XYZ file of C-alpha atoms in Angstrom:
651
model
C -37.636 81.759 -62.662
C -36.040 78.444 -61.923
C -37.391 74.879 -62.185
C -40.708 75.812 -63.900
C -43.636 73.644 -62.881
C -47.000 73.279 -64.605
C -49.106 75.514 -62.382
C -48.632 78.379 -59.943
C -51.064 79.907 -57.491
C -51.304 83.686 -57.416
C -53.359 85.351 -54.646
C -54.803 88.807 -55.284
C -55.013 90.863 -52.123
C -55.733 94.515 -51.447
C -57.981 97.041 -49.729
C -61.720 97.101 -50.527
C -62.533 99.134 -53.635
C -58.975 99.198 -54.908
C -60.011 97.691 -58.265
C -58.764 94.230 -57.336
C -61.725 92.253 -58.652
C -61.763 94.221 -61.896
C -58.124 93.357 -62.420
C -58.901 89.742 -61.529
C -61.535 89.706 -64.291
C -59.078 91.143 -66.799
C -56.531 88.478 -65.871
C -58.863 85.484 -65.958
C -61.428 86.488 -68.615
C -64.637 84.450 -68.562
C -63.162 81.430 -66.810
C -63.492 82.615 -63.257
C -65.762 80.834 -60.878
C -67.053 81.551 -57.422
C -66.229 79.210 -54.596
C -66.426 79.118 -50.828
C -63.343 79.183 -48.694
C -63.462 76.212 -46.310
C -65.083 76.937 -42.988
C -66.112 80.533 -43.612
C -69.040 82.370 -45.094
C -67.019 84.869 -47.083
C -66.628 84.070 -50.737
C -63.600 84.435 -52.934
C -63.105 83.996 -56.649
C -60.842 81.629 -58.483
C -59.745 81.596 -62.085
C -57.052 80.414 -64.470
C -54.904 81.890 -67.171
C -52.306 80.138 -69.319
C -49.277 82.276 -70.119
C -46.123 81.258 -71.971
C -46.769 77.575 -71.278
C -47.520 78.014 -67.602
C -50.900 77.729 -65.891
C -51.654 80.499 -63.379
C -54.303 79.761 -60.778
C -55.617 83.082 -59.426
C -57.317 83.417 -56.022
C -59.184 86.681 -55.440
C -59.208 87.125 -51.636
C -61.698 89.424 -49.889
C -60.741 93.067 -49.661
C -59.163 93.864 -46.285
C -57.347 96.707 -44.517
C -55.231 94.656 -42.137
C -54.117 91.136 -41.271
C -54.263 91.719 -37.524
C -57.930 92.410 -36.840
C -60.687 89.887 -36.209
C -63.183 90.743 -38.906
C -64.234 87.603 -40.728
C -62.814 88.594 -44.135
C -59.505 89.443 -42.484
C -59.392 86.069 -40.769
C -60.057 84.420 -44.141
C -57.156 86.187 -45.831
C -54.836 85.730 -42.841
C -55.561 82.018 -42.443
C -55.241 81.404 -46.173
C -51.797 83.046 -46.312
C -50.598 81.015 -43.314
C -52.240 77.627 -43.979
C -51.997 77.449 -47.793
C -49.415 80.045 -48.834
C -49.587 80.855 -52.550
C -46.582 80.812 -54.842
C -46.872 84.578 -55.270
C -49.071 87.448 -54.075
C -50.369 90.129 -56.430
C -50.966 93.082 -54.113
C -53.359 95.513 -55.801
C -52.867 99.064 -54.555
C -55.060 102.119 -55.179
C -52.768 104.916 -56.398
C -55.236 107.504 -55.066
C -54.960 106.206 -51.486
C -51.366 105.085 -51.349
C -50.684 105.599 -47.645
C -53.702 103.588 -46.517
C -53.127 100.819 -49.072
C -49.417 100.498 -48.296
C -50.258 99.820 -44.652
C -51.477 96.373 -45.753
C -48.508 96.025 -48.102
C -46.088 96.612 -45.232
C -47.746 93.808 -43.225
C -47.318 91.391 -46.129
C -43.685 92.430 -46.521
C -42.997 92.052 -42.803
C -44.266 88.484 -43.072
C -41.701 87.891 -45.826
C -44.290 86.816 -48.418
C -43.331 86.814 -52.132
C -44.988 89.875 -53.595
C -45.633 91.845 -56.776
C -47.445 95.179 -56.630
C -49.972 96.403 -59.197
C -50.590 100.134 -58.846
C -54.193 100.528 -59.913
C -56.071 103.671 -60.963
C -52.848 105.476 -61.752
C -54.566 107.336 -64.597
C -57.071 108.895 -62.181
C -54.252 110.152 -59.986
C -52.469 111.664 -62.987
C -55.669 113.436 -64.070
C -55.707 115.128 -60.679
C -52.142 116.314 -61.170
C -50.496 113.706 -58.980
C -47.877 111.152 -59.879
C -45.974 108.201 -58.478
C -42.412 107.302 -59.446
C -42.836 103.557 -60.038
C -39.100 102.883 -60.186
C -38.540 104.750 -56.913
C -41.456 102.933 -55.264
C -40.097 99.592 -56.472
C -36.621 100.453 -55.188
C -38.001 101.510 -51.814
C -40.102 98.368 -51.370
C -37.494 96.100 -52.989
C -40.382 94.564 -54.928
C -41.542 94.715 -58.575
C -44.152 97.455 -59.135
C -46.214 97.947 -62.290
C -49.022 100.297 -63.214
C -52.369 98.599 -63.964
C -55.935 99.415 -65.019
C -58.702 96.975 -64.143
C -61.140 98.654 -66.568
C -59.262 97.503 -69.689
C -56.601 94.995 -70.594
C -53.901 97.559 -71.195
C -50.679 96.397 -69.568
C -51.956 92.865 -68.810
C -49.183 91.251 -70.876
C -46.486 93.180 -69.006
C -48.132 92.227 -65.720
C -48.200 88.527 -66.667
C -44.523 88.657 -67.651
C -43.702 90.279 -64.323
C -45.602 87.565 -62.458
C -43.757 84.872 -64.404
C -40.360 86.463 -63.695
C -41.136 86.883 -59.987
C -41.935 83.232 -59.283
C -39.451 81.525 -56.942
C -37.437 84.680 -56.384
C -35.738 85.035 -52.951
C -37.712 87.146 -50.515
C -36.399 88.852 -47.356
C -38.855 90.092 -44.699
C -39.218 93.849 -44.329
C -37.753 95.120 -41.048
C -39.535 98.193 -39.654
C -37.946 99.711 -36.566
C -40.608 100.465 -33.953
C -40.591 102.497 -30.733
C -37.816 101.209 -28.370
C -40.162 99.765 -25.710
C -42.185 98.017 -28.416
C -38.928 96.676 -29.877
C -38.077 95.251 -26.451
C -41.446 93.481 -26.344
C -40.922 92.105 -29.862
C -37.452 90.894 -28.922
C -38.834 89.162 -25.811
C -41.362 87.243 -27.898
C -38.687 86.368 -30.448
C -36.607 84.942 -27.608
C -39.649 82.833 -26.675
C -39.607 81.261 -30.149
C -41.848 83.491 -32.283
C -40.720 84.968 -35.571
C -40.533 88.766 -35.727
C -43.693 89.226 -37.779
C -45.561 86.858 -35.461
C -44.402 88.888 -32.463
C -45.553 92.141 -34.086
C -48.887 90.582 -35.098
C -49.517 89.191 -31.619
C -48.775 92.511 -29.902
C -50.724 94.503 -32.484
C -53.823 92.385 -31.995
C -53.342 92.102 -28.209
C -53.169 88.323 -28.562
C -56.159 87.860 -30.903
C -54.411 87.840 -34.280
C -52.217 84.855 -33.541
C -52.607 81.890 -31.205
C -49.658 81.107 -28.937
C -49.199 77.400 -28.293
C -46.605 77.455 -25.502
C -47.424 78.575 -21.964
C -44.133 80.434 -21.602
C -44.893 82.352 -24.809
C -48.237 83.409 -23.358
C -46.569 84.518 -20.131
C -43.903 86.479 -22.002
C -46.542 88.067 -24.214
C -48.788 89.076 -21.321
C -45.824 90.511 -19.426
C -44.810 92.507 -22.515
C -48.351 93.903 -22.886
C -48.432 94.870 -19.211
C -45.080 96.655 -19.502
C -46.231 98.559 -22.573
C -49.473 99.543 -20.843
C -47.504 100.842 -17.858
C -45.147 102.897 -19.990
C -47.370 104.275 -22.744
C -50.771 105.810 -23.132
C -50.971 104.415 -26.664
C -52.104 100.856 -27.258
C -49.646 98.430 -28.923
C -51.844 98.569 -32.049
C -51.445 102.363 -32.188
C -47.690 102.079 -31.656
C -47.373 99.509 -34.459
C -49.521 101.667 -36.748
C -47.340 104.692 -35.963
C -44.213 102.746 -36.896
C -45.735 101.461 -40.127
C -47.056 104.863 -41.177
C -43.672 106.386 -40.361
C -42.170 103.911 -42.810
C -44.843 104.738 -45.385
C -44.410 108.518 -44.998
C -40.700 108.129 -45.640
C -41.438 106.033 -48.713
C -43.987 108.489 -50.110
C -41.652 111.423 -49.661
C -39.319 109.754 -52.114
C -41.726 108.509 -54.734
C -45.097 110.287 -54.589
C -46.365 113.801 -55.126
C -49.316 113.232 -52.840
C -49.313 113.491 -49.101
C -52.935 114.090 -48.377
C -52.870 112.745 -44.854
C -50.675 115.632 -43.791
C -52.285 118.653 -42.214
C -51.391 122.145 -43.384
C -49.318 122.659 -40.240
C -47.433 119.385 -40.797
C -46.803 120.333 -44.395
C -45.502 123.773 -43.341
C -43.203 122.240 -40.734
C -41.892 119.728 -43.262
C -41.231 122.497 -45.768
C -38.868 124.072 -43.244
C -37.395 120.961 -41.617
C -36.780 119.180 -44.925
C -35.878 122.249 -46.964
C -32.793 121.701 -49.073
C -31.186 124.974 -47.993
C -32.778 125.715 -44.617
C -32.933 122.204 -43.184
C -29.313 121.762 -42.075
C -28.877 125.320 -40.658
C -32.093 124.845 -38.660
C -30.807 121.472 -37.409
C -27.492 122.997 -36.287
C -29.278 125.941 -34.642
C -31.553 123.582 -32.681
C -28.545 121.595 -31.464
C -26.779 124.786 -30.334
C -29.904 125.917 -28.457
C -30.151 122.496 -26.832
C -26.597 122.595 -25.455
C -26.814 126.263 -24.449
C -30.021 125.585 -22.514
C -28.529 122.402 -21.018
C -25.691 124.392 -19.477
C -27.503 127.643 -18.620
C -30.736 126.232 -17.182
C -28.929 123.325 -15.532
C -26.579 125.594 -13.579
C -29.349 126.744 -11.175
C -30.427 123.349 -9.783
C -26.765 122.255 -9.961
C -25.894 125.062 -7.533
C -28.667 123.905 -5.182
C -27.387 120.318 -5.216
C -23.827 121.570 -4.722
C -24.921 123.558 -1.673
C -26.686 120.478 -0.285
C -23.664 118.218 -0.813
C -21.418 120.858 0.781
C -23.731 121.080 3.806
C -23.761 117.289 4.227
C -19.965 117.188 4.031
C -19.630 119.916 6.648
C -22.073 118.214 9.000
C -20.355 114.831 8.725
C -16.963 116.520 9.207
C -18.219 118.324 12.299
C -19.815 115.238 13.887
C -17.006 112.720 13.375
C -13.628 113.046 15.105
C -10.476 113.378 13.049
C -9.790 109.891 11.657
C -9.306 107.915 8.454
C -13.011 107.069 8.453
C -13.901 110.784 8.580
C -11.479 111.546 5.748
C -12.831 108.644 3.691
C -16.430 109.811 4.099
C -15.836 113.534 3.580
C -12.907 113.696 1.152
C -13.500 110.428 -0.674
C -17.129 109.359 -0.714
C -19.110 112.607 -0.305
C -16.703 114.741 -2.332
C -16.364 112.173 -5.155
C -20.023 111.152 -5.419
C -21.263 114.678 -4.776
C -18.886 116.031 -7.398
C -20.725 114.010 -10.063
C -24.222 114.272 -8.557
C -24.265 118.048 -9.122
C -24.384 117.436 -12.876
C -27.652 115.468 -12.675
C -29.742 118.506 -13.812
C -27.577 118.909 -16.928
C -28.002 115.222 -17.801
C -31.774 115.406 -17.224
C -32.098 118.527 -19.383
C -30.044 117.042 -22.227
C -32.209 113.922 -22.343
C -35.358 116.028 -22.078
C -34.407 117.978 -25.190
C -33.339 114.846 -27.075
C -36.665 113.166 -26.182
C -38.503 116.300 -27.322
C -36.803 116.148 -30.720
C -37.412 112.403 -31.046
C -41.047 112.296 -29.975
C -42.103 115.386 -31.915
C -40.945 113.680 -35.111
C -38.100 116.113 -35.769
C -35.269 113.616 -35.283
C -36.606 111.478 -38.145
C -36.496 114.598 -40.363
C -32.912 115.180 -39.246
C -32.089 111.635 -40.323
C -33.680 112.360 -43.698
C -31.559 115.528 -44.051
C -28.288 113.838 -43.196
C -28.921 110.685 -45.236
C -27.063 111.964 -48.326
C -24.141 113.218 -46.239
C -23.893 109.915 -44.382
C -23.942 107.911 -47.607
C -21.011 109.995 -48.922
C -18.827 108.918 -45.992
C -19.828 105.259 -46.282
C -22.475 105.215 -43.562
C -25.792 103.473 -44.071
C -28.971 105.454 -43.462
C -29.858 103.078 -40.628
C -26.724 104.256 -38.780
C -28.435 107.515 -37.782
C -30.400 105.928 -34.949
C -27.379 104.151 -33.337
C -25.344 107.358 -33.625
C -28.030 109.469 -31.936
C -28.410 106.806 -29.252
C -24.664 107.179 -28.668
C -25.357 110.602 -27.108
C -26.980 108.654 -24.289
C -24.832 105.542 -23.866
C -22.553 103.828 -26.376
C -23.410 100.300 -25.154
C -27.082 100.088 -26.287
C -26.218 102.283 -29.277
C -23.682 99.736 -30.535
C -26.148 96.899 -29.919
C -28.796 98.718 -31.962
C -26.477 98.558 -34.987
C -27.736 94.956 -35.368
C -30.542 96.371 -37.529
C -27.908 97.108 -40.216
C -27.596 93.924 -42.226
C -24.651 94.818 -44.476
C -21.503 93.737 -42.510
C -19.243 96.641 -43.520
C -21.835 99.309 -42.724
C -22.562 97.639 -39.364
C -18.853 97.397 -38.469
C -18.202 101.059 -39.339
C -21.194 102.161 -37.274
C -19.907 100.169 -34.286
C -16.343 101.504 -34.514
C -17.284 105.200 -34.804
C -19.981 105.121 -32.126
C -17.554 105.811 -29.213
C -16.810 109.222 -30.788
C -20.416 110.263 -30.142
C -20.249 111.975 -26.750
C -22.147 109.798 -24.288
C -23.813 111.291 -21.202
C -20.904 110.046 -19.048
C -18.641 112.693 -20.592
C -21.127 115.518 -20.006
C -20.111 116.161 -16.337
C -16.483 116.611 -17.434
C -17.472 119.022 -20.206
C -19.796 121.043 -17.960
C -17.193 121.234 -15.188
C -14.300 122.363 -17.412
C -16.366 124.609 -19.708
C -17.827 126.331 -16.644
C -14.327 126.994 -15.270
C -12.439 128.099 -18.370
C -15.166 129.424 -20.693
C -17.884 130.663 -18.361
C -19.461 133.101 -20.810
C -19.488 130.663 -23.735
C -19.890 127.312 -21.977
C -22.943 126.296 -24.045
C -21.116 127.034 -27.287
C -18.116 124.991 -26.100
C -20.447 122.041 -25.337
C -21.970 122.371 -28.795
C -18.485 122.502 -30.371
C -17.369 119.335 -28.577
C -20.414 117.379 -29.729
C -19.913 118.646 -33.291
C -16.205 117.710 -33.145
C -17.171 114.180 -32.119
C -19.547 113.936 -35.099
C -16.920 115.279 -37.523
C -14.273 112.840 -36.261
C -16.790 109.974 -36.508
C -17.627 110.885 -40.114
C -13.933 111.242 -41.037
C -13.110 107.824 -39.584
C -16.166 106.340 -41.323
C -14.953 107.696 -44.674
C -11.495 106.219 -44.052
C -12.849 102.815 -43.017
C -15.241 102.738 -45.981
C -12.242 102.971 -48.287
C -10.343 100.173 -46.578
C -13.094 97.608 -45.863
C -14.895 95.921 -48.750
C -18.669 96.210 -49.054
C -20.398 92.831 -49.273
C -23.805 93.815 -50.610
C -26.077 96.809 -50.935
C -28.934 97.284 -48.498
C -32.063 99.288 -49.220
C -33.023 101.888 -46.664
C -36.363 103.659 -46.311
C -36.420 106.688 -44.082
C -39.332 106.677 -41.678
C -41.075 110.029 -41.285
C -43.694 109.853 -38.524
C -46.358 112.566 -38.317
C -45.600 115.694 -36.281
C -47.107 115.583 -32.810
C -46.926 117.152 -29.369
C -45.109 114.689 -27.091
C -47.273 113.571 -24.178
C -46.110 114.765 -20.763
C -46.316 111.224 -19.374
C -44.143 109.801 -22.113
C -41.569 112.590 -21.683
C -41.463 112.100 -17.911
C -41.012 108.341 -18.270
C -38.199 108.805 -20.777
C -36.350 111.365 -18.651
C -36.926 109.334 -15.487
C -35.378 106.241 -17.148
C -32.257 108.192 -18.124
C -31.963 109.950 -14.758
C -32.309 106.555 -13.070
C -29.454 105.164 -15.166
C -27.250 108.116 -14.149
C -28.114 107.720 -10.457
C -27.444 103.990 -10.568
C -23.977 104.715 -11.992
C -23.362 107.204 -9.189
C -24.350 104.575 -6.641
C -22.161 101.954 -8.316
C -19.086 102.601 -10.373
C -18.609 106.229 -9.266
C -18.938 105.391 -5.568
C -16.430 102.529 -5.868
C -14.131 104.617 -8.063
C -14.196 107.530 -5.589
C -13.239 105.259 -2.692
C -10.474 103.601 -4.739
C -9.049 106.962 -5.834
C -9.124 108.209 -2.216
C -7.291 105.097 -0.979
C -4.577 105.474 -3.610
C -4.336 109.185 -2.786
C -4.149 108.623 0.993
C -1.614 105.781 1.209
C 1.126 105.427 2.128
C 0.675 108.120 4.743
C 4.409 108.777 4.794
C 5.925 110.053 1.552
C 4.281 110.518 -1.824
C 0.915 108.723 -2.222
C 0.676 105.836 -4.696
C -1.666 107.823 -6.934
C 0.733 110.748 -7.104
C 3.628 108.394 -7.880
C 1.632 106.827 -10.703
C 0.633 110.269 -11.983
C 4.220 111.534 -12.036
C 5.337 108.336 -13.820
C 2.810 108.687 -16.663
C 2.583 112.490 -16.752
C 5.428 113.016 -19.295
C 3.164 111.483 -21.937
C 0.624 114.253 -21.322
C 3.064 117.097 -20.657
C 2.843 118.407 -24.271
C -0.826 119.298 -23.546
C 0.035 121.058 -20.275
C -1.601 118.384 -18.052
C -0.315 117.827 -14.514
C -0.210 114.513 -12.650
C -3.732 115.197 -11.301
C -5.279 115.360 -14.795
C -3.206 112.330 -15.810
C -4.593 110.072 -13.067
C -8.108 111.409 -13.701
C -7.845 110.362 -17.358
C -6.477 106.948 -16.335
C -9.489 106.443 -14.053
C -11.745 107.203 -17.013
C -10.786 103.855 -18.548
C -13.334 102.337 -16.138
C -16.114 104.840 -16.840
C -15.944 108.433 -18.032
C -17.979 109.781 -15.094
C -15.124 108.792 -12.773
C -12.930 111.517 -14.325
C -14.912 114.281 -12.605
C -14.965 112.372 -9.312
C -11.209 111.761 -9.548
C -10.487 115.468 -10.084
C -12.510 116.293 -6.967
C -10.603 113.748 -4.861
C -7.049 114.356 -6.120
C -7.212 118.138 -5.803
C -8.380 117.877 -2.155
C -9.289 121.549 -2.026
C -10.436 121.462 1.605
C -13.576 123.168 0.373
C -16.479 120.769 0.224
C -18.099 122.416 -2.782
C -17.540 122.816 -6.497
C -16.246 126.359 -6.069
C -13.123 124.968 -4.392
C -12.466 122.532 -7.226
C -13.113 125.212 -9.826
C -10.655 127.560 -8.150
C -7.988 124.859 -7.873
C -8.378 123.704 -11.486
C -8.507 127.283 -12.756
C -5.181 128.098 -11.105
C -3.451 124.804 -12.042
C -4.390 124.649 -15.734
C -4.220 127.146 -18.569
C -7.479 127.556 -20.559
C -5.793 125.910 -23.565
C -5.009 122.864 -21.399
C -8.592 122.811 -20.135
C -9.849 122.739 -23.731
C -7.328 120.009 -24.622
C -8.478 117.979 -21.603
C -12.078 118.108 -22.879
C -10.967 117.019 -26.376
C -8.924 114.144 -24.929
C -11.946 113.043 -22.872
C -14.077 113.163 -26.012
C -11.805 111.050 -28.198
C -9.836 108.602 -26.106
C -10.608 104.911 -25.694
C -14.143 103.740 -24.792
C -15.031 102.634 -21.279
C -14.727 98.952 -20.320
C -18.424 98.202 -20.904
C -18.250 99.666 -24.421
C -15.093 97.685 -25.246
C -16.787 94.463 -24.120
C -19.812 95.311 -26.283
C -17.640 95.982 -29.338
C -15.947 92.609 -28.786
C -19.303 90.824 -28.535
C -20.940 92.560 -31.505
C -17.957 92.175 -33.868
C -17.060 88.706 -32.606
C -13.381 89.655 -32.451
C -10.926 91.182 -29.991
C -9.128 92.560 -33.046
C -11.790 95.214 -33.679
C -12.009 96.015 -29.968
C -8.233 96.561 -30.043
C -8.570 98.732 -33.149
C -11.147 100.870 -31.336
C -8.864 101.313 -28.304
C -5.759 102.133 -30.332
C -7.616 104.433 -32.720
C -9.146 106.376 -29.820
C -5.837 106.798 -27.960
C -3.920 107.995 -31.022
C -6.667 110.397 -32.124
C -7.110 111.727 -28.584
C -3.405 112.476 -28.111
C -3.005 114.079 -31.525
C -6.278 115.991 -31.262
C -5.607 117.284 -27.752
C -2.040 118.316 -28.657
C -3.244 120.122 -31.793
C -6.015 121.904 -29.896
C -3.608 122.896 -27.086
C -1.026 124.194 -29.576
C -3.529 126.242 -31.570
C -5.484 127.468 -28.548
C -2.264 128.621 -26.842
C -1.811 131.122 -29.663
C -5.104 132.920 -28.913
C -6.149 132.127 -25.361
């Protein structure tokens, strides 16, 4: 405590029947009095206690479950904390109903209020065979926690000392990560001038728990509520509650023997998913099944789309006379765009399975399982979410690393994210795995994703030993309850991702296909510019068995990785407007070992332009963007060469 003053105000707050008033009586003795809070009909108690030369003024607020609802006692507590904030809050928590009581605690912590926690009725819990690790609970909440008993004065002296020591201590708001669409709504309100906890409170109460004073804030808030209503069946209050209880479940798994709010089925699933020995093998098995199904099930609709693209190409070729325009449309635009469009079913299936794992609650368990492993390589537990998001697109994944406050952990997460295979690389993997490893294509996909994770962890371990840590950051794993994902939510999620893929096809892939065709078609006399460029750079890639066609395809991938597949379609010019022609041409031009090396190079080499720009913005330096580019190129060349050399011995 610094700069001690004569008197401090301590507000007692907690759920009804948590033993708060009994503890208040033990703290204040016979000197308490009853008084009305201004403007309301609900009473609260006030009392004093002198301790080590300091006067403590205690306010016993009405028992409440939440700060967001409109019940009168909740408005009293909420308005008191905002209008006349106390020097310190004594949050009284019932040890027998921890999950429910900590829901209020999490709201106080999100608001960034100075807090000490008294765990009441701990003896009753212990009589029932339960226990709570106070030190673990304190570490998880980053707040002092002490056991208390309102029925006698045992431990009152220790509690008073803790209150005295906690006065004027720095207090950081708790940051709970909510569902992505809810996070977008919170961010929009923050941009309109609200603090994070105010944004959460306003959304949670649908505008009733907090008054907005600016018209633009009201408009932003209403728009955010409308967007959430259009995207989710759950109300914002339910989504906030789910996020908070996910945080609490994660906390209780670490510090409490009780988990009464779990059903028997949830408990059984957790025993398997979180098992020390079974958990990781089950996780790996699920990932293998996901990639196997992505390739196998996706091949059927992919064939249908391929047949449709081939038919369109033949019809356009038959209608138009021989000309540059005909060649541009058939060999450039339709072949290039169609060559990527056929992989849409694989992309949709991959995101469907990822959404299934996320919305069922399994992905949070996977994060819990890998937390120890990640900490050993210098990664923060919060890095799991950005890394998983990297399977979709590295750009938002890198931006989501903002939730990691410790600078070194955030920087490492940003730099290793490009090694997580984004969906843009999937068409290249599916194409090459289908050509060279037809019977084991799903296993090859699984191996590539695992290789990306292993390389990311190895680089993280190396960076952790070369960059100094600035401060430690507490992490609580959020374990939401198990649930069946709603069909509407799954469809919306998959539709969003499919829309992103289609927009890329209509943008960067279309432009890239036309550009590649132009470079491949001119000059019309002599070697085309693209071929000249390919032959010039090809010696660098000759040790992996790549020809000039693969070389220019990799160069085009600097723009966006999807362009690699489109470039291969255009440069091979198989005169067969379907994937079978490209597969036959690639299969005869490359050895299987070179095909495998080409996939590894695609996995590891430098990020696309959008990712590089994001790394520059998030790190605030071109130096780290340059490190990412150089690191990717060196690792890709060495990795592809090593894979080609070893694979040539067996394949």
